[in-house]
XYZ file of C-alpha atoms in Angstrom:
389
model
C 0.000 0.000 0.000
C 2.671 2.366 0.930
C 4.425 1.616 -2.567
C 1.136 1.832 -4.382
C 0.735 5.664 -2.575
C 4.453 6.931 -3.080
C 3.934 6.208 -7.008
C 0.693 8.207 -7.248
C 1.992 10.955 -5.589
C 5.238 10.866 -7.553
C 3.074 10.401 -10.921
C 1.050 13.544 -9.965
C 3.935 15.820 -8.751
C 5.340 15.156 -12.216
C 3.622 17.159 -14.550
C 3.830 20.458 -12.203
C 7.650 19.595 -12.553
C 7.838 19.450 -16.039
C 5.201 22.761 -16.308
C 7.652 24.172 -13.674
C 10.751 24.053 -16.454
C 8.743 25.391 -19.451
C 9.058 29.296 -20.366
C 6.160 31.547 -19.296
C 4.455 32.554 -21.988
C 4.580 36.390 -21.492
C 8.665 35.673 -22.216
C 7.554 34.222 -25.474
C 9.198 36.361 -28.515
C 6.546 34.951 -30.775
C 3.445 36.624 -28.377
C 4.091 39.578 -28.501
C 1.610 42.276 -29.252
C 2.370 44.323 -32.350
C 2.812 47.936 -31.416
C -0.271 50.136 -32.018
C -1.069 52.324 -34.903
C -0.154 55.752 -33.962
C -2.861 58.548 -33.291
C -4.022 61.111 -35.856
C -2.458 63.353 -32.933
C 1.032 61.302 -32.672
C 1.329 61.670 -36.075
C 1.072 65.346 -36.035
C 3.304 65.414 -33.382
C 6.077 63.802 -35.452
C 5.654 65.883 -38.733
C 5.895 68.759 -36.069
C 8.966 66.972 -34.649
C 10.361 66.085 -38.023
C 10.217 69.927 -39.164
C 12.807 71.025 -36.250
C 16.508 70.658 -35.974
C 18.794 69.812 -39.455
C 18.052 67.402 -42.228
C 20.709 65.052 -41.050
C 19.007 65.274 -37.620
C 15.469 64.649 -39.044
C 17.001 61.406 -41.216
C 18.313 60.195 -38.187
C 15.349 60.702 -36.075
C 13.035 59.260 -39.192
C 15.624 55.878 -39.590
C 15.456 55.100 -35.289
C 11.496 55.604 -35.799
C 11.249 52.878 -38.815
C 11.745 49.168 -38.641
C 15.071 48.689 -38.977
C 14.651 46.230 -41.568
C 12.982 48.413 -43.750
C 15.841 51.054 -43.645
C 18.624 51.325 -45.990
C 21.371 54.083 -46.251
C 22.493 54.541 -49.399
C 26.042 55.970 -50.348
C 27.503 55.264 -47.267
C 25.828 54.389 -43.833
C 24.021 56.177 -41.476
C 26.976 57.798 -39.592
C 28.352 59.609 -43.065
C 26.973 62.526 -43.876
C 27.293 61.658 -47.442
C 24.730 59.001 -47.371
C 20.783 59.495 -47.526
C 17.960 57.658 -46.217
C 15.669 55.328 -48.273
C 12.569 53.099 -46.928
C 11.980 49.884 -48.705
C 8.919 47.706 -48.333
C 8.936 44.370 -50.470
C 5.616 43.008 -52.186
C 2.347 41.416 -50.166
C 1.290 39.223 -53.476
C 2.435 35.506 -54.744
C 3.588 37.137 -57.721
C 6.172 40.530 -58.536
C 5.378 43.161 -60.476
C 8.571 44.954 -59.926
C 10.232 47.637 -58.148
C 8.595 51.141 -57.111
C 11.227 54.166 -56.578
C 8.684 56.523 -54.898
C 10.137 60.370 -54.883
C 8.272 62.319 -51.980
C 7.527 65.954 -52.395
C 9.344 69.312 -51.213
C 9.877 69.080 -47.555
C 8.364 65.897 -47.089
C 10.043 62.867 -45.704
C 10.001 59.289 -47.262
C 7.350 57.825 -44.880
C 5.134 61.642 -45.007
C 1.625 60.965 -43.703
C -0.695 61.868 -47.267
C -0.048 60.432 -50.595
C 4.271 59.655 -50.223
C 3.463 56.908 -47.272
C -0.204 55.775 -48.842
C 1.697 54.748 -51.948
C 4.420 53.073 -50.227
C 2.563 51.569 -47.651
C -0.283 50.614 -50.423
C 1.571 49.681 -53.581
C 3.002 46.015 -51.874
C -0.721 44.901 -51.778
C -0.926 45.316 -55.602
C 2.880 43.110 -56.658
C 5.436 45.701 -56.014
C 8.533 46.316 -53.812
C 8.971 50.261 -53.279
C 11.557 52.293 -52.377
C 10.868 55.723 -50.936
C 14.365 58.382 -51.290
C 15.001 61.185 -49.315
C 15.259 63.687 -51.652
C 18.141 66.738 -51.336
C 16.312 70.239 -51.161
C 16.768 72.835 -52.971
C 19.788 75.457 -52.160
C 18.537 78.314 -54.600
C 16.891 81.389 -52.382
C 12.974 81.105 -53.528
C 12.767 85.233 -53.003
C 15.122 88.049 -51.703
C 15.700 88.322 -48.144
C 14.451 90.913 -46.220
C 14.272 92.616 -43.090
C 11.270 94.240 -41.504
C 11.775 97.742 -40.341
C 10.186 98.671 -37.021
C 7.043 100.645 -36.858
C 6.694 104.557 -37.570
C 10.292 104.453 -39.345
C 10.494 106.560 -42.564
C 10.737 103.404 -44.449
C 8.398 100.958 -42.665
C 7.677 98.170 -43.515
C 10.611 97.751 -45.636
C 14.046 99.814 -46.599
C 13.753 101.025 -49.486
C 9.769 100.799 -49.483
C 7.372 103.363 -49.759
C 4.552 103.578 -47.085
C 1.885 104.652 -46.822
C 2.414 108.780 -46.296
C 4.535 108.200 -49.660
C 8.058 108.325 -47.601
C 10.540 106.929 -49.574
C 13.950 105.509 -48.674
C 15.121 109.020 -47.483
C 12.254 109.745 -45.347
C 11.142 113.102 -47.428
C 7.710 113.147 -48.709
C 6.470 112.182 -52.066
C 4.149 114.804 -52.810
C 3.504 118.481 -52.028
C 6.793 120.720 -51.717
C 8.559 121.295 -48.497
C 7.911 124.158 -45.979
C 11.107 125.396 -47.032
C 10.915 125.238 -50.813
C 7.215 127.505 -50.901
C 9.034 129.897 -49.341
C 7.921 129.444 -45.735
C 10.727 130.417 -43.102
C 9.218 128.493 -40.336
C 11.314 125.266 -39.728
C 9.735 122.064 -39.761
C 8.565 120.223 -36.963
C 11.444 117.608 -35.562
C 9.433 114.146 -35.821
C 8.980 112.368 -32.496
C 11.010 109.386 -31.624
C 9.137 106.392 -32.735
C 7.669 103.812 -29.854
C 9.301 100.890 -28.950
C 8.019 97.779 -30.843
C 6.210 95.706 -28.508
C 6.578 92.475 -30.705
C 10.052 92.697 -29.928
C 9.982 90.317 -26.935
C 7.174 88.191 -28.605
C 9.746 87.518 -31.530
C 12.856 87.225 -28.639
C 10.115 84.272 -27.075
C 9.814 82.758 -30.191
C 13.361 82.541 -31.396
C 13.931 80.772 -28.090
C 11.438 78.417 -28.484
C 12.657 77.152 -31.813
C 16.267 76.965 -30.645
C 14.989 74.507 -27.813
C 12.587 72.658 -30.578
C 15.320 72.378 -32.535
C 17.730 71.318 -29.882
C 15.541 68.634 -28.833
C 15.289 67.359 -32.351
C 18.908 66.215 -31.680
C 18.326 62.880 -31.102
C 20.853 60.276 -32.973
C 23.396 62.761 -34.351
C 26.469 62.189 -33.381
C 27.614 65.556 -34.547
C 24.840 67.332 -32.317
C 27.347 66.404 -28.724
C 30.492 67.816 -30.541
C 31.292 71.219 -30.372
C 31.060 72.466 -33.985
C 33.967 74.464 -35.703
C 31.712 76.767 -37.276
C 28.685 77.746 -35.279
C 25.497 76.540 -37.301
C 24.124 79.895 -37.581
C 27.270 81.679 -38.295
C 26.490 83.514 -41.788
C 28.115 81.359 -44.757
C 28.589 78.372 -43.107
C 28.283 75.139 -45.343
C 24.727 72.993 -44.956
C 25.297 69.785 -43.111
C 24.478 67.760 -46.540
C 26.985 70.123 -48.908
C 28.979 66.867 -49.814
C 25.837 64.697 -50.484
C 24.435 63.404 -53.630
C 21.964 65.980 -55.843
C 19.161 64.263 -56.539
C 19.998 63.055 -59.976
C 22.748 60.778 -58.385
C 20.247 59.716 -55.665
C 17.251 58.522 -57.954
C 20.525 56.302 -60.164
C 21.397 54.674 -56.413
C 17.815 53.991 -55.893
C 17.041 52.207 -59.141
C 20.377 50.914 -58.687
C 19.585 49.228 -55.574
C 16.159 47.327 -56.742
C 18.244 46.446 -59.171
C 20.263 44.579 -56.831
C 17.145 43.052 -55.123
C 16.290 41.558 -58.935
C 13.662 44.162 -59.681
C 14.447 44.603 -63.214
C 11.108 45.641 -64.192
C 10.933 49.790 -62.879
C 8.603 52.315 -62.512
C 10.198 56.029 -61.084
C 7.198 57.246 -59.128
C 7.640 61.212 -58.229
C 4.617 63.124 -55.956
C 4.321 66.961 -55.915
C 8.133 68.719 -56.866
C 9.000 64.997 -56.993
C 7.940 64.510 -60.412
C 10.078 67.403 -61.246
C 13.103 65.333 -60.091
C 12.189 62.622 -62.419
C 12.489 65.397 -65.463
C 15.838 66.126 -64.189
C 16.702 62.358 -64.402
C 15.274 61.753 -67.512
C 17.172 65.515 -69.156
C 20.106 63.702 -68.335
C 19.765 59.731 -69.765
C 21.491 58.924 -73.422
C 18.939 56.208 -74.068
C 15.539 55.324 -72.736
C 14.567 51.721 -71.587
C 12.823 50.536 -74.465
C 10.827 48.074 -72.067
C 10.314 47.271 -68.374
C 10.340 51.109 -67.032
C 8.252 53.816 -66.351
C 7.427 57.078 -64.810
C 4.260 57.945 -62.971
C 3.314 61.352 -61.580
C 1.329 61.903 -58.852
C -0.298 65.849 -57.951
C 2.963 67.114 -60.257
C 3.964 70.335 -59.812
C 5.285 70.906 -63.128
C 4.106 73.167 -66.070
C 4.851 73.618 -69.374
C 8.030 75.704 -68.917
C 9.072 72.523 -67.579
C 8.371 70.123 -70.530
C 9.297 72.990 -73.074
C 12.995 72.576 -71.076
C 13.048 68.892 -71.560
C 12.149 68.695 -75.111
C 15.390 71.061 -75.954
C 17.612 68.557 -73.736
C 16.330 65.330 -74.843
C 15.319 64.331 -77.740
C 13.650 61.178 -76.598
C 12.016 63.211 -74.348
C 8.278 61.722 -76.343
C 9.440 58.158 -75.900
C 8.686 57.720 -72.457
C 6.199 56.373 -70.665
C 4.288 58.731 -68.300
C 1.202 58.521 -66.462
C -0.001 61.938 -65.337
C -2.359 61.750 -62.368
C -4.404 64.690 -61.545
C -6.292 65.597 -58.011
C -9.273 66.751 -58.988
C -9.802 68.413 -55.688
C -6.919 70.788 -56.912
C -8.124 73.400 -58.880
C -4.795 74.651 -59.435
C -2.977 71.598 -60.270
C -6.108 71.155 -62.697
C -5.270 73.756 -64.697
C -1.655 72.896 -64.734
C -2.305 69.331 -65.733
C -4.691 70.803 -69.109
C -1.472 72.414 -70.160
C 0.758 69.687 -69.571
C -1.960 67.608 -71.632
C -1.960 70.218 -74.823
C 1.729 70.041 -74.406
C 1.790 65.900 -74.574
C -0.595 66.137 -77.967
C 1.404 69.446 -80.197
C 4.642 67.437 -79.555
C 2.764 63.808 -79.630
C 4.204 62.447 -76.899
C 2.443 58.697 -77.513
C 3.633 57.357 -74.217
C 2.075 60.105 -71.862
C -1.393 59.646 -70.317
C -3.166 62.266 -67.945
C -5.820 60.573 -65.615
C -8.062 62.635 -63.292
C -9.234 61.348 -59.913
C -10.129 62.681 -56.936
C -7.409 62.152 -54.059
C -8.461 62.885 -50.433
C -5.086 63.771 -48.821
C -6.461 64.015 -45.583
C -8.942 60.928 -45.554
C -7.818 57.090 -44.022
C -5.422 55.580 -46.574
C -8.520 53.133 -47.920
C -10.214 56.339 -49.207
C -7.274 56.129 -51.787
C -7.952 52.879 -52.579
C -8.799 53.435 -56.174
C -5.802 55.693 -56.862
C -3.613 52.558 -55.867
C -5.741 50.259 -58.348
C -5.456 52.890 -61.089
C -1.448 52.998 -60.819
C -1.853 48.867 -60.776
C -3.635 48.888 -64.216
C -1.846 51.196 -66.237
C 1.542 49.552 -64.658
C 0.458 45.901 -65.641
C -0.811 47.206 -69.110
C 2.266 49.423 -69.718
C 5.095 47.631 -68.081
C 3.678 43.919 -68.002
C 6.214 42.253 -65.825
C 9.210 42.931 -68.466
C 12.384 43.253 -67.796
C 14.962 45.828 -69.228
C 17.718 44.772 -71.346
């Protein structure tokens, strides 16, 4: 009997043994919860964040925000500051329809919330791998700079200006003679000193607001805990990405690299002032793929200046393949696109196509939905899984 107990209580501390040596499940790699999708308000938050602080800084911040295995630095690695920052995102189908370099617009990053990260977030779900650049910004001034004058000076709001009481640059009145030169003997009355500027301190406030913004922007830059040679805001001092690729160089590395991933068959994708950098690309090729690539614009700011430049710098300029898509919520870029359309038919450019469809920026990503599809069909029916010789 004694036996016959010891082995039933040795068979049933056993299992609790055995469940005693097994991992807990909440230590399990393969149970854990995928992060959550950030906030309409989180993502504000980080275009806010992005804005601040250089572009190497912003890269930096962008690549430690991203899955790492969707980041790749391209032209060196992430601690040059010759190299730039793409996003890649292979295919969600069976089958490949290629590989998508996507070309974000001016100021925007290659993840921006709105039609760059829709289309690179969306376009794996319809057979292709994409590839969103960093693009290099422009270094030409847009306008002149200039400094306000304060109020009640002679040439308020700006030197050289005329206000309002038609003073010109040397304070003397644009209009009726002087006192002096009708002949009056009376001197004129000395002008009273003007007020202080009470926006002074406001502007003081804000310029050390956007110092700390910018300072706190400083996240993975290792230049940021160095003390700098030349101060940042010294007057001539060289941008932090003066020895970086121009764009041209950056959209070759891109294709470059799907061409290392076997994506053969290419489509150069370019939203807002992006499609401008694929004219810049294209100025500059000897030959065009006769098969397996093409370019897609999405909301392109371009006009006909900028075709009329292209045709005199390549000749092959109506052999590609473009498909021109239009916001129709844009009046603007509307009228744009009609001229960019007459354009395309005087020079018979066979390969363009302008398609108009409304695009909801600022709606959930499935509100885009038939953009995505619309890209898909002229893709497959343009580019049908070929690849270039």
């Amino acid at each position: 009997m004694k036996h016959w107990l010891s082995l039933c209580l040795a068979l049933g501390l056993l299992p609790g043994l055995v469940r005693a040596e097994d991992p807990a499940p909440a230590e399990e790699a393969g149970n854990a919860a995928p992060a959550p999708a950030k906030t309409p308000r989180q993502a504000a938050f980080d275009e806010e964040r992005f804005a601040a602080g250089t572009a190497r800084n912003r890269m930096n911040w962008l690549a430690s925000d991203t899955d790492p295995r969707e980041v790749i630095w391209l032209n060196g690695d992430g601690s040059s500051s010759a190299s730039f920052l793409a996003l890649y995102l292979p295919n969600n189908t069976k089958s490949s329809e290629g590989g998508m370099l996507i070309l974000p617009d001016l100021a925007q990053h290659p993840d921006w919330p709105g039609l760059p990260g829709m289309l690179r977030h969306g376009m794996p779900d319809h057979g292709w791998h994409t590839l969103s650049l960093q693009l290099k910004s422009d270094a030409q001034t847009m306008g002149v700079e200039r400094v306000m004058s304060t109020v009640g000076a002679t040439d308020f709001p700006y030197p050289g200006a005329v206000n309002r009481e038609g003073r010109g640059k040397t304070g003397a009145t644009a209009g009726p003679a002087s006192a002096g030169e009708s002949g009056n003997s009376e001197a004129a009355p000395t002008p009273a000193p003007p007020d202080p500027d009470p926006r002074a301190a406001t502007n003081a406030e804000t310029d050390q607001l956007e110092q700390q913004m910018a300072a706190d922007a400083n996240l993975t830059d290792p230049a940021a805990e160095a003390p700098a040679a030349v101060s940042p805001d010294t007057p001539g001092s060289p941008p932090a990405e003066d020895d970086s690729p121009g764009n041209v160089s950056r959209i070759e590395q891109g294709l470059a690299q799907l061409d290392q991933f076997g994506l053969l068959n290419q489509a150069l994708l370019g939203v807002g002032t992006g499609a401008r950098a694929t004219l810049a690309y294209l100025e500059g090729r000897s030959s065009l793929p006769e098969k397996g690539f093409a370019f897609v614009w999405v909301n392109a700011v371009v006009d006909e200046n900028d075709l009329r430049a292209l045709k005199e710098k390549q000749p092959l300029f109506d052999k590609a393949r473009i498909l021109d898509v239009v916001n129709t919520l844009d009046l603007d870029a509307v009228e744009q696109a009609e001229l960019r359309q007459k354009f395309a038919r005087r020079n018979k450019m066979e390969g363009y196509r302008q398609l108009a469809i409304p695009m909801p920026q600022l709606y959930p990503a499935v509100m885009n939905e038939p953009l995505l599809l619309r890209i898909k069909g002229w893709l497959k029916k343009t580019v049908p899984g070929q690849e270039r010789g």
